[in-house]
Structures are given as C-alpha cells and as structure tokens.
Coordinates of C-alpha atoms and ligand atoms in Angstrom, one line a residue:
M18 CA 0.0 0.0 -0.2
R19 CA 1.1 3.6 -0.9
I20 CA 0.3 6.4 1.5
C21 CA 1.1 10.1 1.7
V22 CA 1.2 12.0 4.9
I23 CA 0.8 16.1 4.3
G24 CA 2.6 18.0 6.7
T25 CA 6.1 17.1 8.1
G26 CA 5.7 18.7 11.9
Y27 CA 5.5 16.4 14.8
V28 CA 2.5 14.2 14.1
G29 CA 3.3 14.1 10.5
L30 CA 7.3 13.2 10.7
V31 CA 6.4 10.5 13.3
T32 CA 3.4 9.1 11.7
G33 CA 5.0 8.7 8.3
T34 CA 8.1 7.3 9.6
C35 CA 6.3 4.7 11.6
F36 CA 4.2 3.5 9.1
A37 CA 7.1 3.2 6.8
D38 CA 8.6 1.0 9.5
F39 CA 5.6 -1.3 9.6
G40 CA 6.6 -2.0 5.8
V41 CA 4.2 0.8 4.3
N42 CA 5.2 2.7 1.4
V43 CA 4.9 6.4 2.7
T44 CA 5.4 9.7 1.1
C45 CA 5.6 12.7 3.5
V46 CA 4.9 16.1 2.1
D47 CA 5.7 19.5 3.1
K48 CA 5.8 22.9 1.3
D49 CA 8.9 24.0 3.0
A50 CA 11.5 23.1 0.4
E51 CA 14.4 23.5 2.7
K52 CA 13.1 20.9 5.5
I53 CA 12.2 18.7 2.5
E54 CA 15.8 18.9 1.7
M55 CA 16.9 18.5 5.2
L56 CA 14.8 15.4 5.7
K57 CA 16.0 13.8 2.5
R58 CA 19.6 13.9 4.0
G59 CA 18.0 12.2 7.1
E60 CA 18.6 15.6 9.3
I61 CA 15.5 16.1 11.5
P62 CA 14.2 19.2 12.3
I63 CA 12.7 18.4 15.6
F64 CA 13.9 16.7 19.0
E65 CA 12.6 13.1 19.4
P66 CA 14.9 10.4 20.5
G67 CA 15.2 7.5 17.9
L68 CA 13.5 9.4 15.3
A69 CA 16.8 10.1 13.1
E70 CA 17.5 6.4 13.1
L71 CA 14.5 5.5 12.1
V72 CA 14.0 8.3 9.2
S73 CA 17.7 7.2 8.0
K74 CA 16.9 3.5 8.0
N75 CA 13.4 3.8 6.3
I76 CA 14.8 6.2 3.8
R77 CA 17.8 3.6 2.8
E78 CA 15.3 0.9 2.6
E79 CA 13.3 2.9 0.4
R80 CA 9.7 2.9 1.9
L81 CA 10.1 6.4 2.8
S82 CA 10.4 9.5 0.9
F83 CA 9.9 13.2 1.3
T84 CA 8.8 15.4 -1.6
T85 CA 7.3 19.2 -2.1
D86 CA 5.0 17.5 -4.9
L87 CA 1.8 17.7 -3.3
E88 CA 0.0 16.5 -6.3
T89 CA 2.1 13.4 -7.2
A90 CA 1.7 12.3 -3.6
I91 CA -1.6 12.4 -3.7
K92 CA -2.2 10.8 -6.8
E93 CA -0.2 7.8 -6.1
S94 CA -1.7 7.5 -2.6
L95 CA -4.6 5.1 -1.4
V96 CA -4.7 6.6 2.0
V97 CA -3.9 10.6 2.5
F98 CA -3.2 11.6 5.9
I99 CA -3.5 15.3 7.0
A100 CA -1.4 16.3 9.7
V101 CA -0.9 19.8 9.4
G102 CA -1.1 22.6 12.0
T103 CA -4.0 23.7 13.8
P104 CA -2.7 26.5 15.8
P105 CA -4.8 28.2 18.5
K106 CA -6.7 31.3 17.2
D107 CA -7.2 34.3 19.7
D108 CA -10.5 33.1 21.0
G109 CA -9.0 29.6 21.8
G110 CA -10.4 27.8 18.7
A111 CA -8.4 25.9 16.3
D112 CA -7.4 27.7 13.0
L113 CA -8.1 25.3 10.2
S114 CA -7.1 27.3 7.3
Y115 CA -4.0 24.9 6.7
V116 CA -6.5 21.8 6.8
K117 CA -8.8 23.5 4.4
D118 CA -6.3 24.2 2.0
V119 CA -4.9 20.9 2.1
A120 CA -8.8 19.5 1.6
R121 CA -9.0 21.5 -1.5
S122 CA -5.6 20.4 -2.9
I123 CA -6.7 16.7 -2.1
A124 CA -10.0 17.3 -3.9
E125 CA -8.2 18.8 -7.0
N126 CA -6.0 16.0 -7.3
L127 CA -8.5 13.0 -6.6
N128 CA -7.9 10.3 -9.5
G129 CA -9.7 7.5 -8.0
Y130 CA -10.9 6.2 -4.8
K131 CA -9.0 7.7 -1.6
V132 CA -9.5 7.6 2.3
I133 CA -8.5 11.0 3.6
V134 CA -7.5 10.8 7.2
T135 CA -7.4 13.7 9.5
K136 CA -4.2 12.8 11.8
S137 CA -3.7 16.6 13.3
T138 CA -6.2 17.5 16.8
V139 CA -9.1 19.0 15.0
P140 CA -12.4 20.4 16.5
V141 CA -15.3 18.0 16.1
G142 CA -17.0 18.5 12.8
T143 CA -14.0 18.8 11.0
G144 CA -14.2 15.7 9.1
R145 CA -17.7 16.7 7.9
L146 CA -16.3 20.0 6.6
I147 CA -13.3 18.2 4.7
E148 CA -16.1 16.1 3.1
E149 CA -18.1 19.5 2.1
I150 CA -14.9 20.9 0.7
V151 CA -13.5 17.9 -1.4
G152 CA -17.1 17.1 -2.6
S153 CA -17.6 20.9 -3.6
V154 CA -14.6 20.9 -5.6
Q155 CA -15.4 17.4 -7.5
D156 CA -17.9 14.6 -8.0
E157 CA -15.9 12.5 -10.4
H158 CA -14.3 10.5 -7.8
S159 CA -15.4 8.8 -4.6
F160 CA -14.0 9.0 -1.2
D161 CA -14.1 8.9 2.5
V162 CA -13.1 10.9 5.4
A163 CA -12.1 9.3 8.5
S164 CA -10.6 10.4 11.8
N165 CA -7.7 8.7 13.3
P166 CA -6.2 10.7 16.2
E167 CA -2.8 10.4 17.5
F168 CA -2.0 10.1 21.4
L169 CA 1.7 10.6 20.9
R170 CA 3.8 12.1 23.7
E171 CA 7.0 14.0 22.6
G172 CA 10.1 12.3 23.9
S173 CA 8.1 8.9 23.5
A174 CA 6.5 9.3 20.1
I175 CA 8.1 6.2 18.5
E176 CA 7.1 3.8 21.3
D177 CA 3.6 5.4 21.5
F178 CA 3.0 4.8 17.8
M179 CA 4.6 1.1 17.8
K180 CA 2.8 0.0 21.1
P181 CA -0.2 2.3 21.8
N182 CA -2.9 2.0 24.2
R183 CA -5.7 1.9 21.6
V184 CA -6.1 2.8 18.1
V185 CA -9.1 5.2 17.3
L186 CA -10.6 4.6 13.9
G187 CA -13.8 7.0 13.3
A188 CA -15.4 6.7 9.5
R189 CA -18.6 6.3 8.1
S190 CA -18.1 3.6 5.5
E191 CA -16.9 -0.1 6.0
R192 CA -14.5 0.2 3.1
A193 CA -12.5 3.1 4.6
I194 CA -12.6 1.1 8.1
E195 CA -11.1 -1.9 6.2
I196 CA -8.5 0.1 4.5
L197 CA -7.5 1.6 7.9
K198 CA -7.5 -1.5 9.7
D199 CA -5.0 -3.2 7.0
L200 CA -2.7 -0.2 7.5
Y201 CA -2.5 -0.9 11.4
S202 CA -2.4 -4.7 10.8
P203 CA 1.1 -5.0 12.5
L204 CA -0.4 -3.7 15.9
Y205 CA -3.1 -6.7 15.7
L206 CA -0.1 -9.1 16.7
I207 CA 0.5 -7.0 19.8
E208 CA -3.2 -7.1 20.4
T209 CA -3.8 -3.5 20.6
P210 CA -7.4 -2.5 21.2
V211 CA -8.8 -0.8 17.9
L212 CA -12.1 1.1 18.5
I213 CA -14.0 1.9 15.3
T214 CA -16.7 4.6 15.5
N215 CA -18.0 7.6 13.5
V216 CA -16.0 10.4 12.7
E217 CA -17.2 12.8 15.7
T218 CA -16.7 10.5 18.3
A219 CA -13.3 9.8 17.1
E220 CA -12.7 13.6 16.9
L221 CA -13.9 14.0 20.5
V222 CA -12.1 11.1 22.0
K223 CA -8.7 13.0 21.3
Y224 CA -10.0 16.4 23.3
A225 CA -11.7 14.5 26.2
S226 CA -8.5 12.3 26.4
N227 CA -6.0 15.4 26.7
A228 CA -8.6 17.3 28.6
F229 CA -8.9 14.6 31.4
L230 CA -5.3 14.1 31.6
A231 CA -4.7 18.1 32.1
T232 CA -7.8 17.7 34.6
K233 CA -5.8 14.9 36.6
I234 CA -2.9 17.2 36.7
S235 CA -4.7 20.2 37.9
F236 CA -6.4 18.0 40.3
I237 CA -3.2 16.3 42.2
N238 CA -1.8 20.1 41.9
E239 CA -4.6 21.4 44.1
V240 CA -4.4 18.1 46.1
A241 CA -0.4 18.9 46.7
S242 CA -1.7 22.8 48.2
I243 CA -3.9 21.1 50.6
C244 CA -1.0 18.6 51.5
E245 CA 1.2 21.6 52.3
R246 CA -1.9 23.0 54.7
V247 CA -2.5 19.8 56.3
G248 CA 0.9 18.1 56.7
A249 CA 0.3 15.4 54.4
D250 CA 2.6 14.0 51.6
V251 CA 1.2 14.4 48.2
H252 CA 3.3 11.5 46.9
M253 CA 1.8 9.0 49.4
V254 CA -1.7 10.7 48.5
S255 CA -1.2 10.0 44.8
K256 CA 0.1 6.4 45.7
G257 CA -2.8 5.6 47.6
M258 CA -5.1 7.2 45.1
G259 CA -3.2 5.3 42.0
L260 CA -3.5 1.8 43.7
D261 CA -7.5 2.2 43.1
N262 CA -7.5 0.7 39.4
R263 CA -10.5 2.8 38.8
I264 CA -8.4 6.0 39.4
G265 CA -4.8 4.7 38.0
P266 CA -1.4 5.8 39.2
K267 CA -0.4 8.2 36.1
F268 CA -0.6 11.7 35.6
L269 CA -0.9 12.4 39.3
H270 CA 2.4 13.8 39.6
P271 CA 2.3 17.2 41.2
G272 CA 4.6 20.0 39.8
P273 CA 4.5 23.5 38.2
G274 CA 1.4 22.7 36.1
Y275 CA 1.4 21.2 32.4
G276 CA 2.6 22.7 29.4
G277 CA 3.6 22.2 25.9
S278 CA 1.8 22.5 22.6
C279 CA -1.0 20.1 23.5
F280 CA -2.8 20.3 26.9
P281 CA -2.9 24.3 26.8
K282 CA -4.3 24.2 23.5
D283 CA -6.6 21.3 23.5
T284 CA -8.0 22.0 27.0
L285 CA -9.1 25.5 25.7
A286 CA -10.4 24.2 22.3
I287 CA -12.5 21.9 24.1
T288 CA -14.2 24.6 26.1
K289 CA -14.8 26.6 23.2
I290 CA -16.5 23.5 21.4
A291 CA -18.6 23.2 24.4
K292 CA -19.4 26.7 24.3
N293 CA -20.0 26.9 20.5
N294 CA -22.6 24.2 21.4
D295 CA -24.1 26.2 24.1
F296 CA -22.7 24.4 27.0
T297 CA -19.9 25.3 29.6
F298 CA -17.6 22.6 30.5
K299 CA -16.9 23.6 33.9
I300 CA -14.5 21.1 34.9
V301 CA -12.2 21.9 32.2
E302 CA -12.5 25.7 32.5
A303 CA -11.4 25.1 36.1
A304 CA -8.4 22.9 35.1
V305 CA -7.3 25.5 32.7
E306 CA -7.5 28.0 35.7
V307 CA -5.9 25.9 38.1
N308 CA -2.8 25.6 35.8
E309 CA -2.5 29.1 35.3
R310 CA -2.7 29.9 39.1
Q311 CA -0.2 27.1 39.6
T312 CA 2.4 29.4 38.1
Q313 CA 1.5 32.3 40.9
I314 CA 1.8 29.6 43.8
M315 CA 5.1 28.3 42.7
L316 CA 6.5 31.7 42.6
E317 CA 5.1 32.6 46.0
K318 CA 6.6 29.2 47.2
I319 CA 9.8 30.7 45.9
K320 CA 9.5 34.2 47.4
R321 CA 8.7 32.7 50.8
A322 CA 11.7 30.4 50.9
L323 CA 13.8 33.5 50.1
G324 CA 12.7 35.6 52.6
G325 CA 9.9 37.6 50.4
D326 CA 12.1 39.9 48.6
L327 CA 13.7 38.6 45.2
K328 CA 15.1 42.1 44.4
G329 CA 18.7 41.3 43.2
V330 CA 18.8 37.7 44.7
K331 CA 20.7 35.8 42.5
I332 CA 18.7 32.1 41.8
S333 CA 20.0 29.3 39.4
T334 CA 17.7 27.4 37.8
L335 CA 17.6 24.1 35.9
G336 CA 15.1 23.2 33.1
L337 CA 13.5 25.4 30.4
T338 CA 11.3 22.8 28.6
F339 CA 7.8 22.0 29.3
K340 CA 9.1 18.3 30.4
P341 CA 12.1 16.0 29.9
N342 CA 13.4 14.7 26.7
T343 CA 12.3 17.5 24.2
D344 CA 13.6 20.9 23.3
D345 CA 10.1 22.1 23.2
I346 CA 9.5 25.4 25.5
R347 CA 6.0 25.9 24.0
E348 CA 3.8 27.0 27.2
S349 CA 6.5 25.8 29.5
P350 CA 5.7 26.3 33.0
A351 CA 9.4 26.8 33.7
I352 CA 9.6 29.8 31.4
R353 CA 6.7 31.3 33.1
I354 CA 8.3 31.0 36.5
V355 CA 11.7 32.1 35.1
E356 CA 10.1 35.2 33.5
G357 CA 8.3 35.7 37.1
L358 CA 11.4 35.7 38.8
V359 CA 12.9 38.0 36.5
K360 CA 9.9 40.3 36.9
E361 CA 10.6 40.4 40.5
G362 CA 14.0 41.8 40.2
A363 CA 15.7 38.4 40.7
V364 CA 19.3 37.7 38.9
V365 CA 18.5 34.5 37.2
S366 CA 20.6 32.0 35.5
V367 CA 19.4 29.4 33.4
F368 CA 20.4 25.8 32.2
D369 CA 18.4 23.5 30.3
P370 CA 20.2 20.2 28.3
A371 CA 18.1 20.9 25.2
G372 CA 15.8 24.1 25.3
M373 CA 18.5 27.0 25.4
E374 CA 18.3 27.5 21.8
H375 CA 14.6 28.2 21.5
S376 CA 14.6 30.2 24.7
R377 CA 16.8 33.0 23.7
E378 CA 14.8 34.9 21.9
L379 CA 11.9 34.9 24.2
L380 CA 14.0 35.3 27.5
A381 CA 16.0 37.8 25.5
G382 CA 19.0 39.0 27.4
S383 CA 16.9 39.0 30.9
V384 CA 18.8 36.0 32.1
S385 CA 22.3 34.5 32.0
Y386 CA 22.9 31.2 30.3
C387 CA 25.1 28.6 31.8
E388 CA 27.0 25.8 30.6
D389 CA 26.0 23.3 32.7
S390 CA 24.3 22.4 36.0
Y391 CA 26.6 23.7 38.3
E392 CA 27.9 27.2 36.7
G393 CA 24.8 29.1 38.1
A394 CA 24.9 27.8 41.3
D395 CA 28.0 29.7 42.2
G396 CA 27.2 32.4 44.5
A397 CA 23.3 32.1 44.0
S398 CA 21.1 31.9 47.1
A399 CA 18.9 29.0 45.6
L400 CA 18.9 26.5 43.1
I401 CA 15.5 25.8 41.5
I402 CA 14.3 22.5 39.4
L403 CA 11.9 23.4 37.0
T404 CA 12.0 20.2 34.6
E405 CA 12.8 17.0 35.8
W406 CA 15.6 16.1 33.1
N407 CA 17.4 12.6 34.3
Q408 CA 20.7 14.4 34.7
F409 CA 19.0 16.9 37.4
R410 CA 18.0 13.9 39.7
K411 CA 21.4 13.2 40.5
L412 CA 23.5 16.0 41.1
D413 CA 26.8 16.4 42.9
L414 CA 25.3 17.7 45.9
E415 CA 28.4 18.3 47.8
R416 CA 29.7 20.4 44.8
I417 CA 26.2 22.2 44.6
K418 CA 26.4 23.1 48.5
G419 CA 30.0 24.3 47.9
L420 CA 29.2 26.6 45.1
L421 CA 25.6 28.0 46.5
K422 CA 25.9 31.4 48.9
E423 CA 23.0 29.5 51.0
P424 CA 22.5 25.8 50.8
R425 CA 19.0 25.8 49.3
I426 CA 17.1 23.5 46.7
I427 CA 13.7 24.3 45.4
D428 CA 12.7 21.2 43.9
L429 CA 9.3 22.0 41.6
R430 CA 9.3 18.6 40.1
N431 CA 9.9 16.5 43.6
V432 CA 13.1 14.8 42.5
Y433 CA 14.4 14.7 45.6
E434 CA 13.8 13.3 49.1
G435 CA 13.5 16.2 51.4
D436 CA 15.0 14.1 54.6
A437 CA 18.2 13.0 52.9
L438 CA 18.7 16.8 51.6
R439 CA 17.9 18.0 55.0
A440 CA 20.4 15.5 56.6
E441 CA 23.1 17.2 54.3
G442 CA 22.3 20.6 55.3
F443 CA 20.0 21.9 52.8
Q444 CA 17.1 23.8 53.1
Y445 CA 14.5 21.8 50.9
V446 CA 11.2 23.1 49.4
S447 CA 9.3 20.9 47.5
V448 CA 5.3 20.6 46.1
G449 CA 2.8 19.1 48.6
R450 CA 5.4 17.4 50.7
E451 CA 6.3 19.6 53.6
R452 CA 4.0 22.0 55.5
L453 CA 4.0 25.5 54.3
S454 CA 6.0 27.7 56.6
G455 CA 5.7 31.4 57.4
Ligands
UGA513 C1 0.0 15.1 25.3 C2 -0.5 13.5 25.6 O1 0.1 12.9 26.8 C3 -0.3 12.9 24.7 O2 -1.3 11.6 24.7 C4 -1.1 13.7 23.2 O3 -0.9 12.4 22.0 C5 -0.1 14.8 23.1 O4 -0.6 15.6 24.2 C6 -0.8 15.3 22.0 O5 -2.0 15.8 21.9 O6 -0.2 15.5 20.9 P1 2.8 15.6 25.4 O7 2.2 17.2 25.4 O8 3.8 15.4 24.5 O9 1.5 14.7 25.5 O10 3.1 15.7 27.0 P2 2.7 14.8 28.4 O11 3.9 13.7 28.7 O12 1.3 14.5 28.1 O13 3.1 16.0 29.6 C7 2.3 17.0 29.4 C8 2.6 18.0 30.5 O14 1.9 17.8 31.7 C9 3.9 18.6 30.7 O15 4.4 19.6 31.0 C10 4.3 17.5 32.1 O16 5.2 17.9 32.9 C11 2.8 18.0 33.0 N1 2.6 16.5 34.1 C12 2.5 15.4 33.4 C13 2.5 16.8 35.3 O17 2.8 18.0 35.5 N2 2.4 15.7 36.1 C14 2.1 14.4 35.4 O18 1.6 13.8 36.4 C15 2.1 14.3 34.2

C-alpha cells in the first residue's frame, strides 16, 4: 500500500516514519522546500529520541520519501493523512485554514477512490467540513473522510506509535475502516485495542483524553496545596489514590503545572467546542484556571523560601522545556516561572540540556545562560529545579553546596527526598510534601 502524509511537523513526521517501518510505502509532503531537503539527507528538524535513526533506516530501505510535490503524492496514494498544524486562534478555537487548503488540494488531485484521514487534532465537525470541501470541488471520484487521532507524547512518540494503548478509527464507510485496519495490521499482533466509531466520536476522543489528563494534573496540584496546609505528603496521597485501579497511578505527579503544545491548546479548544454548542465545560475551565494559578503558587513558594523579596537575589534555575526529553518550550511552566522571577527583580541564570536555543529570543537578555547544571549555582541563594531531566536527578550535592551562597534547593518537580537533603544541610522545598511555612 502507498500512503502520503501531508505536513512534516511533529505528528506527520513520526506517523509517516513509523508507518514506513511497518512496511508501508510512505511519501511525506511539506511545502517547506528547505525542510524537505534536510529530511532527504536524514536530518531531523525536531528533537525526538530514536527518530533520526528510524528515518534514515526507512529512507535507506526505500519505503520513506520526502517531497514538496503534493499533487503526485496524492495521486499515487490510497490513503492521504492530513497532519498539518491547527494553531490556536485568539479566541481559543483551532485555526483550520491549513486543513482547509489541504482538503482543496486533495480534491483537485483525486484520480480514484481515496481515504482522507485527519491525524492533526481537529475540532469536532472537521471531518464533515473536509467532506463538504472535497465534494464541492469535484464529484468525479468517490472518497471517504476518516479521523484517526494521535496519542503521541513528545519524547516517547515512537514507542507510543509502535505500542499504543489503543487505535481509534472513525469513519462512515466500511471500506475506509477496512483499509485503515489493514494499515494498522502490525498492531493486531500485539493485540492493540482498535476502537471503531463515527468520525465525530473519534475527533472527540482525542480532546476528551487530553482534557481529562490535564484535569488530573490540575487536580493533584490542588491536592498538593492542601497537603502543604494539613501536613500530608502528596506522593503518598497519589500512591494511595493510584492503587485504586479505577483511578490509576499515572498523571498524578504534582509540579509547576502542565505545558507543551497540546494540553494548553486542547483544553481551551474543548471548552470552546462546548461553548459553540451552548454548553459550559466547567471542569475543564477550572482545570485551565488552576494551571494558570499554579505558576503564581510556585512563585510565592520561591519568594517565601527566600524571605519574601527577590530584588537582586541570585537564583540558579535548571530546566526550561515543558518536560524532559524534548527541546520544546511552548507554554512551558519553567519559562513562566523564570519570567516571573525576573519580573520580581531576581538575577536569574538558566540551564537546560535541550531548550536553551529556543528560549533565547523569548528570554532575550533577561537571564544568563550556563554551560552546565553547576555554573549558575556559584554564589546563588537558591537552586530551583523546573524540569525533571534525568541529569538533574543525581546532582553532585556536595559540589552544589560548596557553590551556593546559601544551601537551598527548591525542587518544583519533586525529584529529591526532603529528609536526605535536609540531612546534608540543605533547606529543601518541594511541592506538597512539607508543611507551608511562614
Ligand atoms: C500529550 C498527551 O500525553 C499525548 O497522549 C497526546 O498525544 C499529546 O499531548 C498530543 O495531543 O499530541 P505531551 O504534550 O507530549 O503529550 O506531554 P505529556 O507527557 O502528556 O505532558 C504534558 C505536561 O503535563 C508536561 O508539562 C508535564 O510535565 C505535565 N505533567 C504530566 C505533570 O505535571 N504531571 C504529571 O503527572 C504528568
């Protein structure tokens, strides 16, 4: 089977490459000629562990190719995946202009039956919109529109694609479903559950899943704040909750709030979808609000630990990305906190193993950039952990203590054990694990 994937952003590139690895012939298309030339050379424009190797392997084995020639790619394919961006608009809704452009191009190049699949996260009703666009441009060839949402996490996208918890296929016709099932047949061997449904349901599964996970995070972040007031340990509360398999242990890790290109965008989009349909999605609206408040709560925690006034106080921060194993700083709580510290007058230094480049423009001259985890600690009044990169989990604490002006670690990702650090002479502050002081 030959398929094409339109859009070589994060979702498109991972999807195309992984299908090629399944043995499918895949053409990845993008209008950015420079990016396509890079990809042809096996150079990857995004940070994703294992992806470069998989791209090179599948180029070599001639199952994966890259082009700007959209027309030929569509004409040669039975299945056309739409994986272009759906950036948020000012009102929180998703901007569908790229999706609509692609739908028109597909219609203009239909030369036989094809399945047109949305892989980008699109508002409910987009499948129907694509159907209308393609049907209005041409009526010579039959086609089906399907929704096959992705559930890839940055940093573990290949694993998530190859061993997913589920595959969701939404379509109106049996023919489209059979073709898509065939495409995913390697996953039957590992007994991946496949949910077959209508297009609208599949579209909503994606938003509801992300909104639920975001709500789980905001929930535990509020529980952490309660823990600090009553002398409970949020880790044990999470554990106690998670052992109930109706709740599950995942996404109950407290911290500075969720970020990235998905949760913030999708939570706003689902509340907008609800609003457009005369309904208020109260829980998710609250989850968004809690996430925004979390930055403030973290800043207050830092101020409290440092005696209230941050003016001129030297602070070393570790982590800029919204989570480890990515270079993505979009909507990163770490960035929001660094900006907050700078606003309070602190003298801030930053270090991140992969997020420094992207943050330079954003933080433009307001912070100093360090070479490693230790440089910023020299003479600082606190070391703050903002992202839980593995290399921050086992810092040389003796060295840190020798460098810091005052031995103080503020661990907003709860990667250390308070008792152990206090025994080494540190003032240690975490999220939801010790009583609020002052
Ligand atoms: C998320 C979903 O997990 C994927 O299933 C989905 O496909 C993807 O969005 C998407 O829509 O494309 P991702 O944004 O890569 O994936 O990141 P996550 O690993 O879900 O983390 C999101 C944020 O939540 C991070 O800032 C992380 O630090 C935070 N988080 C996560 C917590 O604060 N606590 C937790 O317990 C878990």
